[in-house]
Amino acid sequence: MARPDLRPPSAPVFTDYRVDAKRIRLKWAPSSSADVTAHHLLRRPDRSHPWDTVLTVPISQRKMDYLDADKGMSATYEYAIVAKGDAGH
């Protein structure tokens, strides 16, 4: 019988970003945890707003970058990248 997984997976880490007048390109290194099922890219305009999930990438896709094109968005955003494990955290 498998032991319950009580720890969340290690977090992915942003490795690079590029900003120009019309877009933001983000790159990240994946979580090193073996039980990760997906990475979730989050964005918000500032700390007073909740996070919005911009992208969910199953780990099997091995995608570790995202191009966020400006479509009338505000000038400043915060981004976060999180891992979700098979135990639900």
mmCIF file of N, CA, C and O in Angstrom:
data_model
loop_
_atom_site.group_PDB
_atom_site.id
_atom_site.type_symbol
_atom_site.label_atom_id
_atom_site.label_comp_id
_atom_site.label_asym_id
_atom_site.label_seq_id
_atom_site.Cartn_x
_atom_site.Cartn_y
_atom_site.Cartn_z
ATOM 1 N N MET A 1 0.843 -1.177 0.000
ATOM 2 C CA MET A 1 0.000 0.000 0.000
ATOM 3 C C MET A 1 0.895 1.249 0.000
ATOM 4 O O MET A 1 1.857 1.340 0.752
ATOM 5 N N ALA A 2 0.540 2.223 -0.847
ATOM 6 C CA ALA A 2 1.323 3.455 -0.951
ATOM 7 C C ALA A 2 1.040 4.381 0.225
ATOM 8 O O ALA A 2 -0.091 4.467 0.703
ATOM 9 N N ARG A 3 2.079 5.053 0.682
ATOM 10 C CA ARG A 3 1.913 6.021 1.767
ATOM 11 C C ARG A 3 1.278 7.288 1.216
ATOM 12 O O ARG A 3 1.517 7.673 0.073
ATOM 13 N N PRO A 4 0.477 7.957 2.020
ATOM 14 C CA PRO A 4 -0.146 9.199 1.532
ATOM 15 C C PRO A 4 0.904 10.284 1.291
ATOM 16 O O PRO A 4 1.888 10.387 2.021
ATOM 17 N N ASP A 5 0.689 11.061 0.254
ATOM 18 C CA ASP A 5 1.583 12.164 -0.094
ATOM 19 C C ASP A 5 1.105 13.409 0.633
ATOM 20 O O ASP A 5 0.061 13.963 0.313
ATOM 21 N N LEU A 6 1.864 13.863 1.620
ATOM 22 C CA LEU A 6 1.457 15.012 2.422
ATOM 23 C C LEU A 6 2.155 16.303 2.009
ATOM 24 O O LEU A 6 1.773 17.380 2.455
ATOM 25 N N ARG A 7 3.164 16.204 1.181
ATOM 26 C CA ARG A 7 3.921 17.382 0.756
ATOM 27 C C ARG A 7 3.532 17.781 -0.655
ATOM 28 O O ARG A 7 3.429 16.929 -1.540
ATOM 29 N N PRO A 8 3.356 19.071 -0.882
ATOM 30 C CA PRO A 8 3.112 19.516 -2.251
ATOM 31 C C PRO A 8 4.383 19.353 -3.080
ATOM 32 O O PRO A 8 5.490 19.299 -2.535
ATOM 33 N N PRO A 9 4.249 19.270 -4.399
ATOM 34 C CA PRO A 9 5.443 19.130 -5.246
ATOM 35 C C PRO A 9 6.298 20.395 -5.200
ATOM 36 O O PRO A 9 5.817 21.481 -4.863
ATOM 37 N N SER A 10 7.565 20.248 -5.557
ATOM 38 C CA SER A 10 8.438 21.421 -5.636
ATOM 39 C C SER A 10 7.916 22.353 -6.732
ATOM 40 O O SER A 10 7.313 21.909 -7.704
ATOM 41 N N ALA A 11 8.148 23.620 -6.539
ATOM 42 C CA ALA A 11 7.616 24.615 -7.472
ATOM 43 C C ALA A 11 8.480 24.716 -8.728
ATOM 44 O O ALA A 11 9.706 24.625 -8.645
ATOM 45 N N PRO A 12 7.849 24.924 -9.883
ATOM 46 C CA PRO A 12 8.623 25.294 -11.063
ATOM 47 C C PRO A 12 9.197 26.696 -10.843
ATOM 48 O O PRO A 12 8.729 27.427 -9.973
ATOM 49 N N VAL A 13 10.197 27.079 -11.628
ATOM 50 C CA VAL A 13 10.879 28.355 -11.427
ATOM 51 C C VAL A 13 10.993 29.081 -12.768
ATOM 52 O O VAL A 13 11.402 28.484 -13.766
ATOM 53 N N PHE A 14 10.636 30.371 -12.770
ATOM 54 C CA PHE A 14 10.841 31.169 -13.976
ATOM 55 C C PHE A 14 12.337 31.271 -14.247
ATOM 56 O O PHE A 14 13.125 31.559 -13.344
ATOM 57 N N THR A 15 12.723 31.064 -15.499
ATOM 58 C CA THR A 15 14.136 31.128 -15.874
ATOM 59 C C THR A 15 14.440 32.319 -16.769
ATOM 60 O O THR A 15 15.595 32.740 -16.856
ATOM 61 N N ASP A 16 13.427 32.852 -17.448
ATOM 62 C CA ASP A 16 13.661 33.967 -18.356
ATOM 63 C C ASP A 16 12.330 34.635 -18.675
ATOM 64 O O ASP A 16 11.272 34.008 -18.588
ATOM 65 N N TYR A 17 12.414 35.899 -19.027
ATOM 66 C CA TYR A 17 11.250 36.605 -19.541
ATOM 67 C C TYR A 17 11.738 37.690 -20.488
ATOM 68 O O TYR A 17 12.851 38.184 -20.379
ATOM 69 N N ARG A 18 10.894 38.024 -21.446
ATOM 70 C CA ARG A 18 11.173 39.101 -22.401
ATOM 71 C C ARG A 18 9.904 39.926 -22.534
ATOM 72 O O ARG A 18 8.824 39.385 -22.699
ATOM 73 N N VAL A 19 10.070 41.232 -22.460
ATOM 74 C CA VAL A 19 8.931 42.141 -22.560
ATOM 75 C C VAL A 19 9.179 43.083 -23.724
ATOM 76 O O VAL A 19 10.263 43.646 -23.854
ATOM 77 N N ASP A 20 8.170 43.239 -24.583
ATOM 78 C CA ASP A 20 8.240 44.287 -25.597
ATOM 79 C C ASP A 20 6.902 45.018 -25.598
ATOM 80 O O ASP A 20 6.067 44.795 -24.715
ATOM 81 N N ALA A 21 6.664 45.868 -26.548
ATOM 82 C CA ALA A 21 5.473 46.722 -26.547
ATOM 83 C C ALA A 21 4.171 45.937 -26.655
ATOM 84 O O ALA A 21 3.129 46.407 -26.190
ATOM 85 N N LYS A 22 4.183 44.737 -27.200
ATOM 86 C CA LYS A 22 2.936 44.017 -27.446
ATOM 87 C C LYS A 22 2.831 42.639 -26.812
ATOM 88 O O LYS A 22 1.814 41.977 -26.948
ATOM 89 N N ARG A 23 3.886 42.183 -26.137
ATOM 90 C CA ARG A 23 3.812 40.829 -25.576
ATOM 91 C C ARG A 23 4.855 40.601 -24.493
ATOM 92 O O ARG A 23 5.818 41.346 -24.364
ATOM 93 N N ILE A 24 4.617 39.516 -23.760
ATOM 94 C CA ILE A 24 5.544 39.066 -22.727
ATOM 95 C C ILE A 24 5.788 37.585 -22.963
ATOM 96 O O ILE A 24 4.833 36.808 -23.083
ATOM 97 N N ARG A 25 7.044 37.180 -23.062
ATOM 98 C CA ARG A 25 7.386 35.762 -23.190
ATOM 99 C C ARG A 25 7.976 35.302 -21.870
ATOM 100 O O ARG A 25 8.921 35.890 -21.365
ATOM 101 N N LEU A 26 7.399 34.244 -21.322
ATOM 102 C CA LEU A 26 7.845 33.665 -20.051
ATOM 103 C C LEU A 26 8.389 32.269 -20.308
ATOM 104 O O LEU A 26 7.818 31.510 -21.093
ATOM 105 N N LYS A 27 9.484 31.930 -19.629
ATOM 106 C CA LYS A 27 10.040 30.576 -19.689
ATOM 107 C C LYS A 27 10.272 30.108 -18.265
ATOM 108 O O LYS A 27 10.605 30.907 -17.388
ATOM 109 N N TRP A 28 10.100 28.800 -18.046
ATOM 110 C CA TRP A 28 10.297 28.258 -16.705
ATOM 111 C C TRP A 28 10.944 26.883 -16.764
ATOM 112 O O TRP A 28 10.866 26.179 -17.764
ATOM 113 N N ALA A 29 11.582 26.518 -15.660
ATOM 114 C CA ALA A 29 12.106 25.170 -15.446
ATOM 115 C C ALA A 29 11.020 24.395 -14.712
ATOM 116 O O ALA A 29 10.375 24.927 -13.803
ATOM 117 N N PRO A 30 10.802 23.149 -15.090
ATOM 118 C CA PRO A 30 9.707 22.389 -14.474
ATOM 119 C C PRO A 30 9.988 22.010 -13.027
ATOM 120 O O PRO A 30 11.130 22.060 -12.568
ATOM 121 N N SER A 31 8.946 21.624 -12.349
ATOM 122 C CA SER A 31 9.087 21.064 -11.010
ATOM 123 C C SER A 31 9.957 19.810 -11.100
ATOM 124 O O SER A 31 9.885 19.059 -12.072
ATOM 125 N N SER A 32 10.754 19.583 -10.081
ATOM 126 C CA SER A 32 11.600 18.380 -10.057
ATOM 127 C C SER A 32 10.905 17.196 -9.393
ATOM 128 O O SER A 32 11.466 16.105 -9.339
ATOM 129 N N SER A 33 9.696 17.383 -8.910
ATOM 130 C CA SER A 33 8.966 16.304 -8.229
ATOM 131 C C SER A 33 8.435 15.290 -9.246
ATOM 132 O O SER A 33 7.935 15.661 -10.309
ATOM 133 N N ALA A 34 8.548 14.024 -8.902
ATOM 134 C CA ALA A 34 8.142 12.948 -9.813
ATOM 135 C C ALA A 34 6.630 12.824 -9.961
ATOM 136 O O ALA A 34 6.161 12.287 -10.966
ATOM 137 N N ASP A 35 5.866 13.311 -8.997
ATOM 138 C CA ASP A 35 4.415 13.116 -9.032
ATOM 139 C C ASP A 35 3.644 14.287 -9.646
ATOM 140 O O ASP A 35 2.428 14.351 -9.560
ATOM 141 N N VAL A 36 4.331 15.220 -10.301
ATOM 142 C CA VAL A 36 3.659 16.384 -10.903
ATOM 143 C C VAL A 36 2.841 15.938 -12.106
ATOM 144 O O VAL A 36 3.312 15.184 -12.954
ATOM 145 N N THR A 37 1.607 16.428 -12.174
ATOM 146 C CA THR A 37 0.735 16.122 -13.307
ATOM 147 C C THR A 37 0.570 17.308 -14.242
ATOM 148 O O THR A 37 0.292 17.127 -15.426
ATOM 149 N N ALA A 38 0.728 18.541 -13.721
ATOM 150 C CA ALA A 38 0.540 19.726 -14.567
ATOM 151 C C ALA A 38 1.208 20.938 -13.935
ATOM 152 O O ALA A 38 1.445 20.982 -12.721
ATOM 153 N N HIS A 39 1.489 21.909 -14.785
ATOM 154 C CA HIS A 39 1.918 23.235 -14.342
ATOM 155 C C HIS A 39 0.793 24.208 -14.649
ATOM 156 O O HIS A 39 0.138 24.097 -15.687
ATOM 157 N N HIS A 40 0.574 25.167 -13.752
ATOM 158 C CA HIS A 40 -0.459 26.187 -13.926
ATOM 159 C C HIS A 40 0.214 27.556 -13.916
ATOM 160 O O HIS A 40 0.886 27.911 -12.940
ATOM 161 N N LEU A 41 0.021 28.306 -14.997
ATOM 162 C CA LEU A 41 0.533 29.664 -15.085
ATOM 163 C C LEU A 41 -0.582 30.603 -14.649
ATOM 164 O O LEU A 41 -1.695 30.557 -15.179
ATOM 165 N N LEU A 42 -0.270 31.461 -13.667
ATOM 166 C CA LEU A 42 -1.253 32.374 -13.080
ATOM 167 C C LEU A 42 -0.851 33.814 -13.381
ATOM 168 O O LEU A 42 0.335 34.127 -13.502
ATOM 169 N N ARG A 43 -1.871 34.694 -13.461
ATOM 170 C CA ARG A 43 -1.606 36.116 -13.725
ATOM 171 C C ARG A 43 -2.626 36.962 -12.965
ATOM 172 O O ARG A 43 -3.780 36.564 -12.792
ATOM 173 N N ARG A 44 -2.184 38.143 -12.519
ATOM 174 C CA ARG A 44 -3.090 39.114 -11.915
ATOM 175 C C ARG A 44 -2.521 40.511 -12.161
ATOM 176 O O ARG A 44 -1.305 40.689 -12.271
ATOM 177 N N PRO A 45 -3.390 41.529 -12.213
ATOM 178 C CA PRO A 45 -2.903 42.880 -12.456
ATOM 179 C C PRO A 45 -2.170 43.481 -11.257
ATOM 180 O O PRO A 45 -1.255 44.274 -11.433
ATOM 181 N N ASP A 46 -2.548 43.113 -10.049
ATOM 182 C CA ASP A 46 -1.853 43.578 -8.845
ATOM 183 C C ASP A 46 -2.299 42.733 -7.662
ATOM 184 O O ASP A 46 -3.186 41.903 -7.786
ATOM 185 N N ARG A 47 -1.710 42.981 -6.523
ATOM 186 C CA ARG A 47 -1.971 42.149 -5.339
ATOM 187 C C ARG A 47 -3.400 42.223 -4.818
ATOM 188 O O ARG A 47 -3.827 41.369 -4.064
ATOM 189 N N SER A 48 -4.136 43.238 -5.217
ATOM 190 C CA SER A 48 -5.514 43.356 -4.735
ATOM 191 C C SER A 48 -6.491 42.487 -5.536
ATOM 192 O O SER A 48 -7.650 42.373 -5.165
ATOM 193 N N HIS A 49 -6.027 41.873 -6.608
ATOM 194 C CA HIS A 49 -6.867 41.016 -7.444
ATOM 195 C C HIS A 49 -6.516 39.547 -7.226
ATOM 196 O O HIS A 49 -5.365 39.227 -6.932
ATOM 197 N N PRO A 50 -7.485 38.667 -7.423
ATOM 198 C CA PRO A 50 -7.183 37.236 -7.319
ATOM 199 C C PRO A 50 -6.392 36.771 -8.547
ATOM 200 O O PRO A 50 -6.411 37.419 -9.602
ATOM 201 N N TRP A 51 -5.723 35.652 -8.417
ATOM 202 C CA TRP A 51 -4.993 35.062 -9.529
ATOM 203 C C TRP A 51 -5.971 34.477 -10.543
ATOM 204 O O TRP A 51 -6.959 33.849 -10.161
ATOM 205 N N ASP A 52 -5.682 34.651 -11.816
ATOM 206 C CA ASP A 52 -6.408 33.995 -12.911
ATOM 207 C C ASP A 52 -5.483 32.943 -13.500
ATOM 208 O O ASP A 52 -4.292 33.200 -13.702
ATOM 209 N N THR A 53 -6.015 31.772 -13.798
ATOM 210 C CA THR A 53 -5.224 30.743 -14.474
ATOM 211 C C THR A 53 -5.205 31.063 -15.955
ATOM 212 O O THR A 53 -6.245 31.074 -16.610
ATOM 213 N N VAL A 54 -4.027 31.356 -16.476
ATOM 214 C CA VAL A 54 -3.850 31.713 -17.880
ATOM 215 C C VAL A 54 -3.633 30.464 -18.721
ATOM 216 O O VAL A 54 -4.081 30.377 -19.857
ATOM 217 N N LEU A 55 -2.951 29.471 -18.144
ATOM 218 C CA LEU A 55 -2.554 28.286 -18.894
ATOM 219 C C LEU A 55 -2.394 27.116 -17.945
ATOM 220 O O LEU A 55 -1.833 27.270 -16.860
ATOM 221 N N THR A 56 -2.894 25.967 -18.355
ATOM 222 C CA THR A 56 -2.642 24.715 -17.654
ATOM 223 C C THR A 56 -1.980 23.779 -18.640
ATOM 224 O O THR A 56 -2.514 23.533 -19.718
ATOM 225 N N VAL A 57 -0.811 23.287 -18.273
ATOM 226 C CA VAL A 57 -0.040 22.427 -19.173
ATOM 227 C C VAL A 57 0.190 21.082 -18.508
ATOM 228 O O VAL A 57 0.894 21.003 -17.493
ATOM 229 N N PRO A 58 -0.402 20.008 -19.058
ATOM 230 C CA PRO A 58 -0.083 18.678 -18.536
ATOM 231 C C PRO A 58 1.418 18.431 -18.666
ATOM 232 O O PRO A 58 2.040 18.818 -19.663
ATOM 233 N N ILE A 59 2.014 17.815 -17.674
ATOM 234 C CA ILE A 59 3.461 17.609 -17.660
ATOM 235 C C ILE A 59 3.913 16.786 -18.861
ATOM 236 O O ILE A 59 5.034 16.945 -19.344
ATOM 237 N N SER A 60 3.048 15.956 -19.391
ATOM 238 C CA SER A 60 3.404 15.128 -20.550
ATOM 239 C C SER A 60 3.681 15.969 -21.804
ATOM 240 O O SER A 60 4.367 15.517 -22.714
ATOM 241 N N GLN A 61 3.179 17.203 -21.861
ATOM 242 C CA GLN A 61 3.416 18.058 -23.029
ATOM 243 C C GLN A 61 4.813 18.669 -23.029
ATOM 244 O O GLN A 61 5.274 19.146 -24.058
ATOM 245 N N ARG A 62 5.453 18.726 -21.892
ATOM 246 C CA ARG A 62 6.802 19.280 -21.750
ATOM 247 C C ARG A 62 6.916 20.708 -22.283
ATOM 248 O O ARG A 62 7.971 21.137 -22.717
ATOM 249 N N LYS A 63 5.835 21.447 -22.251
ATOM 250 C CA LYS A 63 5.842 22.862 -22.652
ATOM 251 C C LYS A 63 6.276 23.694 -21.453
ATOM 252 O O LYS A 63 5.714 23.566 -20.383
ATOM 253 N N MET A 64 7.274 24.550 -21.657
ATOM 254 C CA MET A 64 7.785 25.351 -20.551
ATOM 255 C C MET A 64 8.004 26.796 -20.966
ATOM 256 O O MET A 64 8.961 27.438 -20.535
ATOM 257 N N ASP A 65 7.085 27.293 -21.802
ATOM 258 C CA ASP A 65 7.131 28.701 -22.163
ATOM 259 C C ASP A 65 5.734 29.156 -22.565
ATOM 260 O O ASP A 65 4.858 28.344 -22.843
ATOM 261 N N TYR A 66 5.550 30.465 -22.545
ATOM 262 C CA TYR A 66 4.244 31.026 -22.875
ATOM 263 C C TYR A 66 4.447 32.432 -23.420
ATOM 264 O O TYR A 66 5.256 33.199 -22.884
ATOM 265 N N LEU A 67 3.703 32.767 -24.455
ATOM 266 C CA LEU A 67 3.724 34.101 -25.030
ATOM 267 C C LEU A 67 2.389 34.759 -24.708
ATOM 268 O O LEU A 67 1.344 34.321 -25.176
ATOM 269 N N ASP A 68 2.419 35.780 -23.866
ATOM 270 C CA ASP A 68 1.211 36.498 -23.451
ATOM 271 C C ASP A 68 1.116 37.757 -24.308
ATOM 272 O O ASP A 68 1.852 38.714 -24.116
ATOM 273 N N ALA A 69 0.223 37.728 -25.306
ATOM 274 C CA ALA A 69 0.066 38.859 -26.220
ATOM 275 C C ALA A 69 -0.855 39.902 -25.611
ATOM 276 O O ALA A 69 -1.861 39.573 -24.981
ATOM 277 N N ASP A 70 -0.512 41.167 -25.784
ATOM 278 C CA ASP A 70 -1.311 42.276 -25.256
ATOM 279 C C ASP A 70 -2.528 42.480 -26.131
ATOM 280 O O ASP A 70 -2.416 42.799 -27.304
ATOM 281 N N LYS A 71 -3.696 42.295 -25.552
ATOM 282 C CA LYS A 71 -4.960 42.514 -26.262
ATOM 283 C C LYS A 71 -5.778 43.517 -25.461
ATOM 284 O O LYS A 71 -6.853 43.218 -24.977
ATOM 285 N N GLY A 72 -5.223 44.713 -25.282
ATOM 286 C CA GLY A 72 -5.904 45.733 -24.504
ATOM 287 C C GLY A 72 -5.753 45.552 -23.009
ATOM 288 O O GLY A 72 -6.517 46.092 -22.236
ATOM 289 N N MET A 73 -4.755 44.773 -22.582
ATOM 290 C CA MET A 73 -4.543 44.527 -21.157
ATOM 291 C C MET A 73 -3.880 45.734 -20.511
ATOM 292 O O MET A 73 -3.316 46.576 -21.189
ATOM 293 N N SER A 74 -3.919 45.787 -19.205
ATOM 294 C CA SER A 74 -3.235 46.875 -18.506
ATOM 295 C C SER A 74 -1.723 46.697 -18.639
ATOM 296 O O SER A 74 -1.242 45.659 -19.076
ATOM 297 N N ALA A 75 -0.980 47.689 -18.236
ATOM 298 C CA ALA A 75 0.465 47.712 -18.483
ATOM 299 C C ALA A 75 1.280 46.811 -17.558
ATOM 300 O O ALA A 75 2.361 46.408 -17.914
ATOM 301 N N THR A 76 0.772 46.477 -16.369
ATOM 302 C CA THR A 76 1.564 45.730 -15.402
ATOM 303 C C THR A 76 0.827 44.479 -14.949
ATOM 304 O O THR A 76 -0.359 44.538 -14.649
ATOM 305 N N TYR A 77 1.556 43.365 -14.891
ATOM 306 C CA TYR A 77 0.996 42.103 -14.402
ATOM 307 C C TYR A 77 1.999 41.406 -13.516
ATOM 308 O O TYR A 77 3.206 41.569 -13.678
ATOM 309 N N GLU A 78 1.489 40.605 -12.608
ATOM 310 C CA GLU A 78 2.300 39.683 -11.824
ATOM 311 C C GLU A 78 2.002 38.282 -12.349
ATOM 312 O O GLU A 78 0.853 37.980 -12.695
ATOM 313 N N TYR A 79 3.032 37.435 -12.394
ATOM 314 C CA TYR A 79 2.869 36.056 -12.850
ATOM 315 C C TYR A 79 3.377 35.111 -11.780
ATOM 316 O O TYR A 79 4.296 35.435 -11.030
ATOM 317 N N ALA A 80 2.798 33.924 -11.753
ATOM 318 C CA ALA A 80 3.262 32.848 -10.882
ATOM 319 C C ALA A 80 3.104 31.548 -11.644
ATOM 320 O O ALA A 80 2.224 31.417 -12.504
ATOM 321 N N ILE A 81 3.949 30.594 -11.334
ATOM 322 C CA ILE A 81 3.842 29.263 -11.924
ATOM 323 C C ILE A 81 3.838 28.256 -10.781
ATOM 324 O O ILE A 81 4.648 28.362 -9.855
ATOM 325 N N VAL A 82 2.876 27.352 -10.793
ATOM 326 C CA VAL A 82 2.749 26.366 -9.724
ATOM 327 C C VAL A 82 2.613 24.962 -10.328
ATOM 328 O O VAL A 82 2.192 24.806 -11.473
ATOM 329 N N ALA A 83 2.983 23.981 -9.552
ATOM 330 C CA ALA A 83 2.868 22.578 -9.968
ATOM 331 C C ALA A 83 1.726 21.925 -9.219
ATOM 332 O O ALA A 83 1.481 22.228 -8.056
ATOM 333 N N LYS A 84 1.042 21.031 -9.893
ATOM 334 C CA LYS A 84 -0.001 20.241 -9.240
ATOM 335 C C LYS A 84 0.425 18.778 -9.300
ATOM 336 O O LYS A 84 0.771 18.264 -10.360
ATOM 337 N N GLY A 85 0.398 18.127 -8.142
ATOM 338 C CA GLY A 85 0.792 16.723 -8.060
ATOM 339 C C GLY A 85 -0.398 15.789 -8.161
ATOM 340 O O GLY A 85 -1.551 16.224 -8.090
ATOM 341 N N ASP A 86 -0.113 14.515 -8.296
ATOM 342 C CA ASP A 86 -1.205 13.543 -8.437
ATOM 343 C C ASP A 86 -1.996 13.356 -7.159
ATOM 344 O O ASP A 86 -3.079 12.785 -7.174
ATOM 345 N N ALA A 87 -1.511 13.875 -6.026
ATOM 346 C CA ALA A 87 -2.271 13.784 -4.769
ATOM 347 C C ALA A 87 -3.224 14.964 -4.605
ATOM 348 O O ALA A 87 -3.927 15.057 -3.610
ATOM 349 N N GLY A 88 -3.217 15.885 -5.573
ATOM 350 C CA GLY A 88 -4.154 16.991 -5.518
ATOM 351 C C GLY A 88 -3.587 18.301 -5.027
ATOM 352 O O GLY A 88 -4.271 19.302 -4.998
ATOM 353 N N HIS A 89 -2.292 18.342 -4.612
ATOM 354 C CA HIS A 89 -1.749 19.633 -4.211
ATOM 355 C C HIS A 89 -0.863 20.161 -5.289
ATOM 356 O O HIS A 89 -0.342 19.596 -6.105
#
